[in-house]
């Protein structure tokens, strides 16, 4: 449990980061909070030749309200993001998802950008990013590009970020007035790796669902957008019938696999239950802004 | 590549310290074997047990998931910071009073997590306490005495606003 | 069964919750676990290359690249090590011996078996070099499970053995089969336990140092049983035992699994001797999780019952999966024979028979984990009794009442010849029912989910734990070896009147430094601050068995009582001479010897010590020897049964399958309670380990024999969020056979929790009457028990139920 050797770089500006990525490319890895990368290095499952540590890049640690978006620097610590009044008001699903993202000592180091770029199949924030149609800003020697969350997650631990690029910024749309959201997951123990989870965000018009975003995690190699559920929720009221309909729809849409921790049937059943639960919980919320 | 030594200068428990480390040396190993502060324990080296929890710039952190070079210029607190020469801290006293340790291996990390909580919030609920220490595994006690010790410390902190955990 | 009567221990400390004396230094971060010890000069670090195959032949090992790596001093293979060490041998059957080489030579039998060892100048460089060793294997077919091992045509692990069964023990009360033939009712099933990891928070390790001039080896080791490790290392290296010194410093938990002497220790000792340089190994967590397990059992159990619900007989066929190698001379049969002895638990069983077997498989070796076989024995018996009650229309509590050993049955000698001399089973049961409001729960139970959508269930589990066994019992079980059954204490009062107790039981966190100091302080009339307990160094403590199997307080306590009695008697004789009274009139208390009823006639223990060592002005009584110490051994005359009743309430969420333990109670009888806080800590900790075993823990293997749980993310253990308050009460029925009246307390928490939780879960699902016979009850398993199809996800109501946390 000792990491393999590497060269260590600790740039203090984005310019230096881009320069280092351009020079080392495929041999380099970005070190953000280190809560996923360092265990893998200690287990020698990852062995970057060069580690580019972003922790001294002060300019990457910000949460900014810009028009109808909330922009996150990748180095925002998860615990700060979850506690931020801006985030709780404008992107409640992000705060909700992060509250499930591991014990305090992990979340106090782990970053918003790190967990998205790591893209573990049962990490919480990728599911929320997908549900909210977040915009991922990727930067490298060829400049900046923007990738929607839908095109960002390519597989378990695989994203659209090229080896000589890094995740420069994440922009989440600000929730519309009256919007409601919920995140829930199930693990074998209370504080543990998720088996399945659901992220849900609903735009409301009056007491009707105007637009639904529903994402399941733990049913595929990347979080899965449950389109049929989203369509079924369109224009419906937040009631038990809607929850039941959505739950059945989710059951029909997912096709998970069995692993040592849970059967395929379990994942399917529980995702359906969590979709129903999320709707019940959302229905019980007074209003988004009181969270 | 990479085996060259870098000087890491940091403040540990209020004392400026420095020592050499190659880039890959884990902060936990650096604290234990370079600085010879062996109170911080390593139970898993993959961030899952919490035994190596220290405070970095006042926030709890796994020292097995940081490289020593990352701590250059930082203020680190370890379990050795809690007591003074004469007496245990209130949190440590309550751990002893409530039999909140058996083998004691997880205890330093548990103390540092609990200390971080009580430094932030002097009247945590039982649920908040359990949540806060859920990242610290203990195989001996069954946890309840640890929760009681933290609750007892919180009561003392509320009774005496000057008291530090 | 007779022994010298000693006065009951009494005084200021015993029986009270003295805060632990080891705590201050541990809380300050001044503990001295293996990796905290100052490292000797010239130290090398070791790391082991391990087999990636469950079963394979080693074709070749290429070391050149690794030898050229930075910091590498040497690399050794099994063949090289075999020149310097003897293999460890386990008797199998009548003559055959099963040899375990300290590192594989030509064949590997489990994933993780050591194949080569790197000696380098830092732990980091060790791991770099390990990656450069090249080994060619020829994979062989593997046997993984108990079922496979029992098949005649399964791949064999040992060419010179006829099959994979390496231990078999039978016992039958005459007439058992006939009694079963004639019984009105029979109930049977196969109960199993998943393999478990111990997850002591400190992993194993050692520092080995060899003094070539003196031919002496010193091993600082996480050994749970230092004297046993000394013997095994001495044997493997061809050293005399007196020339091997084992020091186990602070040890961060064991739960039984550190009782095993690992080949790594032998290898390290041999390398230290070969190189003349100290070497160190600290196991990492994936090695801990993948290389040593406990409790891989499959017990087929059948009970016979009459129409009144009274047990006529029990017969059973327990099978234990040992993994690839039985690890010391008793392990081949320890758990299996334990099942043979433990199955009856607290019940009267006239007819009894078993055939206990152990098998070898291509999996990591197993050792006795806290509770040994008893948790699964209790699981089987409590489950079958409840089924019998259900079938006969009896209340599940009533059927237990009809079969529990009662006070009026005493002494009750069970079908394997062990005598119950105390029996508070009914009292424990009654108090547990009361404490847990069991009857109120039953009265309100509807079988329907609560407002939160969860099903709730409650169950009790009665149990008796076989503790503190002495030499006669270990011999009867066929275990007589380096696990004899007695323990020793050397009690010394130094010339300044302060005492040290040197004990043959090393601690892994149980609080020995407090409990045995309490006993010694009371007996010697000293303040506890003036007594220390030393138990870590084979050079300074008497030979003995060591902690384990709930024996510390019984065997160690007895030894402390005996040795302290001798020292106290001598102090009284000296004091009597100094004060010119009779020794019978002397009372020792608070560091002073005084005349009973005449407090002003007194002499300090310091002065007595000076007299004893002839450094003071006074003369010793005629005929007394110089000094003030005594070494005594205590061999418990039999076993003592601790008993307990556990009660648990669980909630089952039918939407997610999550089981929550909501309420938990233990009414416990371990005889004389020496320190209630420490005893409660033992019970609560063991219960929580059981919550882990029942709900989440499993050291699974793939069909090919690859361990699946190799990190603490894959092998979850309970956190503070998974445990309820555990309410513990004691009924103190002192043993009539042990010195001091103690009975063991270390394991019964781990025993009762398995049936209590599983039956509570069954009770919660009483509508579907599940028969749960396996663990863990993970959320996925739970829903499958409730009827979910693991492939399609169909089978349960799809209406969303319950509310989120």
PDB file of C-alpha atoms in Angstrom, chain A residues 1-5 39 41-44 47 99-100 182-193 195 240 243-245 247-248 251-252 255-256 258-278 280-281, chain C residues 123-125 127-129 131 284-286 452 454 653-658 660 695-696 700 708-719 721-722 778-781 783-784 788-794 796-805:
ATOM      1  CA  UNK A   1       0.000   0.000   0.000  1.00  0.00           C
ATOM      2  CA  UNK A   2       2.651   2.470  -1.058  1.00  0.00           C
ATOM      3  CA  UNK A   3       2.189   4.453  -4.251  1.00  0.00           C
ATOM      4  CA  UNK A   4       4.581   4.051  -7.152  1.00  0.00           C
ATOM      5  CA  UNK A   5       7.009   6.921  -7.768  1.00  0.00           C
ATOM      6  CA  UNK A  39      -6.286   5.060  -2.838  1.00  0.00           C
ATOM      7  CA  UNK A  41      -2.285   4.792  -6.407  1.00  0.00           C
ATOM      8  CA  UNK A  42      -1.679   3.233  -3.005  1.00  0.00           C
ATOM      9  CA  UNK A  43      -3.188   0.024  -4.372  1.00  0.00           C
ATOM     10  CA  UNK A  44      -0.989   0.509  -7.470  1.00  0.00           C
ATOM     11  CA  UNK A  47       0.543   4.848 -11.753  1.00  0.00           C
ATOM     12  CA  UNK A  99     -24.427  15.139   1.560  1.00  0.00           C
ATOM     13  CA  UNK A 100     -24.310  11.438   0.635  1.00  0.00           C
ATOM     14  CA  UNK A 182     -34.251  15.028  -4.174  1.00  0.00           C
ATOM     15  CA  UNK A 183     -31.343  12.639  -3.971  1.00  0.00           C
ATOM     16  CA  UNK A 184     -31.438   9.244  -2.320  1.00  0.00           C
ATOM     17  CA  UNK A 185     -29.394   6.101  -2.400  1.00  0.00           C
ATOM     18  CA  UNK A 186     -29.087   2.710  -0.751  1.00  0.00           C
ATOM     19  CA  UNK A 187     -25.909   1.073   0.432  1.00  0.00           C
ATOM     20  CA  UNK A 188     -25.159  -2.080   2.379  1.00  0.00           C
ATOM     21  CA  UNK A 189     -24.467  -0.009   5.441  1.00  0.00           C
ATOM     22  CA  UNK A 190     -25.571   3.494   6.330  1.00  0.00           C
ATOM     23  CA  UNK A 191     -22.316   5.171   5.422  1.00  0.00           C
ATOM     24  CA  UNK A 192     -21.030   3.163   2.532  1.00  0.00           C
ATOM     25  CA  UNK A 193     -20.527   2.765  -1.172  1.00  0.00           C
ATOM     26  CA  UNK A 195     -25.512   0.190  -4.489  1.00  0.00           C
ATOM     27  CA  UNK A 240     -49.342   8.774  -5.140  1.00  0.00           C
ATOM     28  CA  UNK A 243     -45.231   8.078  -7.888  1.00  0.00           C
ATOM     29  CA  UNK A 244     -46.552   4.660  -8.754  1.00  0.00           C
ATOM     30  CA  UNK A 245     -46.524   5.368 -12.472  1.00  0.00           C
ATOM     31  CA  UNK A 247     -41.858   3.794 -10.296  1.00  0.00           C
ATOM     32  CA  UNK A 248     -43.242   1.275 -12.798  1.00  0.00           C
ATOM     33  CA  UNK A 251     -38.647  -0.546 -13.402  1.00  0.00           C
ATOM     34  CA  UNK A 252     -39.260  -1.084 -17.103  1.00  0.00           C
ATOM     35  CA  UNK A 255     -31.568  -3.231 -17.200  1.00  0.00           C
ATOM     36  CA  UNK A 256     -28.840  -3.606 -14.581  1.00  0.00           C
ATOM     37  CA  UNK A 258     -25.682  -8.634 -11.053  1.00  0.00           C
ATOM     38  CA  UNK A 259     -22.482  -8.189  -9.064  1.00  0.00           C
ATOM     39  CA  UNK A 260     -21.319  -9.591  -5.714  1.00  0.00           C
ATOM     40  CA  UNK A 261     -23.108  -6.845  -3.802  1.00  0.00           C
ATOM     41  CA  UNK A 262     -26.577  -6.921  -5.334  1.00  0.00           C
ATOM     42  CA  UNK A 263     -28.531  -8.823  -7.923  1.00  0.00           C
ATOM     43  CA  UNK A 264     -29.825  -7.314 -11.124  1.00  0.00           C
ATOM     44  CA  UNK A 265     -33.358  -7.829  -9.890  1.00  0.00           C
ATOM     45  CA  UNK A 266     -32.554  -5.999  -6.684  1.00  0.00           C
ATOM     46  CA  UNK A 267     -31.145  -2.980  -8.469  1.00  0.00           C
ATOM     47  CA  UNK A 268     -34.127  -2.822 -10.751  1.00  0.00           C
ATOM     48  CA  UNK A 269     -36.664  -3.101  -7.962  1.00  0.00           C
ATOM     49  CA  UNK A 270     -34.914  -0.630  -5.701  1.00  0.00           C
ATOM     50  CA  UNK A 271     -34.323   1.993  -8.377  1.00  0.00           C
ATOM     51  CA  UNK A 272     -38.060   1.843  -9.052  1.00  0.00           C
ATOM     52  CA  UNK A 273     -38.765   2.189  -5.340  1.00  0.00           C
ATOM     53  CA  UNK A 274     -36.347   5.095  -4.988  1.00  0.00           C
ATOM     54  CA  UNK A 275     -37.983   6.921  -7.885  1.00  0.00           C
ATOM     55  CA  UNK A 276     -41.285   6.555  -6.089  1.00  0.00           C
ATOM     56  CA  UNK A 277     -39.734   7.636  -2.827  1.00  0.00           C
ATOM     57  CA  UNK A 278     -38.112  10.643  -4.377  1.00  0.00           C
ATOM     58  CA  UNK A 280     -43.085  11.232  -2.236  1.00  0.00           C
ATOM     59  CA  UNK A 281     -40.281  13.177  -0.567  1.00  0.00           C
TER      60      UNK A 281
ATOM     61  CA  UNK C 123       8.673  -0.109   2.363  1.00  0.00           C
ATOM     62  CA  UNK C 124       8.205   1.911  -0.829  1.00  0.00           C
ATOM     63  CA  UNK C 125      11.139   0.279  -2.568  1.00  0.00           C
ATOM     64  CA  UNK C 127       6.717  -2.662  -3.323  1.00  0.00           C
ATOM     65  CA  UNK C 128       8.532  -1.367  -6.395  1.00  0.00           C
ATOM     66  CA  UNK C 129      10.665  -4.496  -6.511  1.00  0.00           C
ATOM     67  CA  UNK C 131       6.285  -5.668  -9.244  1.00  0.00           C
ATOM     68  CA  UNK C 284      -1.269  -4.072   4.580  1.00  0.00           C
ATOM     69  CA  UNK C 285      -5.050  -4.088   4.742  1.00  0.00           C
ATOM     70  CA  UNK C 286      -5.707  -5.945   1.474  1.00  0.00           C
ATOM     71  CA  UNK C 452     -42.938   4.233   7.894  1.00  0.00           C
ATOM     72  CA  UNK C 454     -41.172  -0.988   7.677  1.00  0.00           C
ATOM     73  CA  UNK C 653     -37.610  -1.846   4.870  1.00  0.00           C
ATOM     74  CA  UNK C 654     -39.448  -3.756   2.135  1.00  0.00           C
ATOM     75  CA  UNK C 655     -38.564  -1.118  -0.439  1.00  0.00           C
ATOM     76  CA  UNK C 656     -34.814  -1.436  -0.056  1.00  0.00           C
ATOM     77  CA  UNK C 657     -34.234  -4.559   1.985  1.00  0.00           C
ATOM     78  CA  UNK C 658     -32.299  -2.591   4.580  1.00  0.00           C
ATOM     79  CA  UNK C 660     -32.054  -1.691  10.972  1.00  0.00           C
ATOM     80  CA  UNK C 695     -26.051  -7.908   7.996  1.00  0.00           C
ATOM     81  CA  UNK C 696     -23.094  -7.055   5.827  1.00  0.00           C
ATOM     82  CA  UNK C 700     -16.520 -13.889  -0.812  1.00  0.00           C
ATOM     83  CA  UNK C 708     -13.555 -10.418  -3.917  1.00  0.00           C
ATOM     84  CA  UNK C 709     -13.340  -8.374  -0.742  1.00  0.00           C
ATOM     85  CA  UNK C 710      -9.828  -6.942  -0.711  1.00  0.00           C
ATOM     86  CA  UNK C 711     -10.460  -3.429   0.590  1.00  0.00           C
ATOM     87  CA  UNK C 712     -12.612  -2.004   3.352  1.00  0.00           C
ATOM     88  CA  UNK C 713     -14.899  -0.644   0.653  1.00  0.00           C
ATOM     89  CA  UNK C 714     -15.655  -4.198  -0.508  1.00  0.00           C
ATOM     90  CA  UNK C 715     -15.757  -5.556   3.017  1.00  0.00           C
ATOM     91  CA  UNK C 716     -17.985  -3.201   4.995  1.00  0.00           C
ATOM     92  CA  UNK C 717     -18.021  -3.443   8.773  1.00  0.00           C
ATOM     93  CA  UNK C 718     -20.517  -1.561  10.940  1.00  0.00           C
ATOM     94  CA  UNK C 719     -20.038   2.139  11.595  1.00  0.00           C
ATOM     95  CA  UNK C 721     -24.556   4.749  12.220  1.00  0.00           C
ATOM     96  CA  UNK C 722     -25.382   1.052  12.073  1.00  0.00           C
ATOM     97  CA  UNK C 778     -27.570  -7.752   2.772  1.00  0.00           C
ATOM     98  CA  UNK C 779     -30.339  -5.613   1.330  1.00  0.00           C
ATOM     99  CA  UNK C 780     -30.239  -7.636  -1.880  1.00  0.00           C
ATOM    100  CA  UNK C 781     -30.452 -10.938  -0.010  1.00  0.00           C
ATOM    101  CA  UNK C 783     -35.497  -8.780  -0.790  1.00  0.00           C
ATOM    102  CA  UNK C 784     -34.747 -12.142  -2.356  1.00  0.00           C
ATOM    103  CA  UNK C 788     -37.799 -10.896  -5.251  1.00  0.00           C
ATOM    104  CA  UNK C 789     -36.575 -12.613  -8.402  1.00  0.00           C
ATOM    105  CA  UNK C 790     -32.851 -11.819  -8.551  1.00  0.00           C
ATOM    106  CA  UNK C 791     -32.874 -11.759 -12.332  1.00  0.00           C
ATOM    107  CA  UNK C 792     -36.069  -9.964 -13.298  1.00  0.00           C
ATOM    108  CA  UNK C 793     -36.716  -7.928 -10.178  1.00  0.00           C
ATOM    109  CA  UNK C 794     -40.298  -9.182 -10.182  1.00  0.00           C
ATOM    110  CA  UNK C 796     -42.534  -7.953  -4.785  1.00  0.00           C
ATOM    111  CA  UNK C 797     -45.219  -5.272  -4.803  1.00  0.00           C
ATOM    112  CA  UNK C 798     -44.056  -2.467  -7.024  1.00  0.00           C
ATOM    113  CA  UNK C 799     -46.063   0.255  -5.364  1.00  0.00           C
ATOM    114  CA  UNK C 800     -43.565   2.603  -3.770  1.00  0.00           C
ATOM    115  CA  UNK C 801     -43.493   2.070  -0.050  1.00  0.00           C
ATOM    116  CA  UNK C 802     -42.134   3.911   2.905  1.00  0.00           C
ATOM    117  CA  UNK C 803     -40.508   7.267   3.230  1.00  0.00           C
ATOM    118  CA  UNK C 804     -36.928   8.284   2.904  1.00  0.00           C
ATOM    119  CA  UNK C 805     -34.655   8.997   5.803  1.00  0.00           C
TER     120      UNK C 805
END
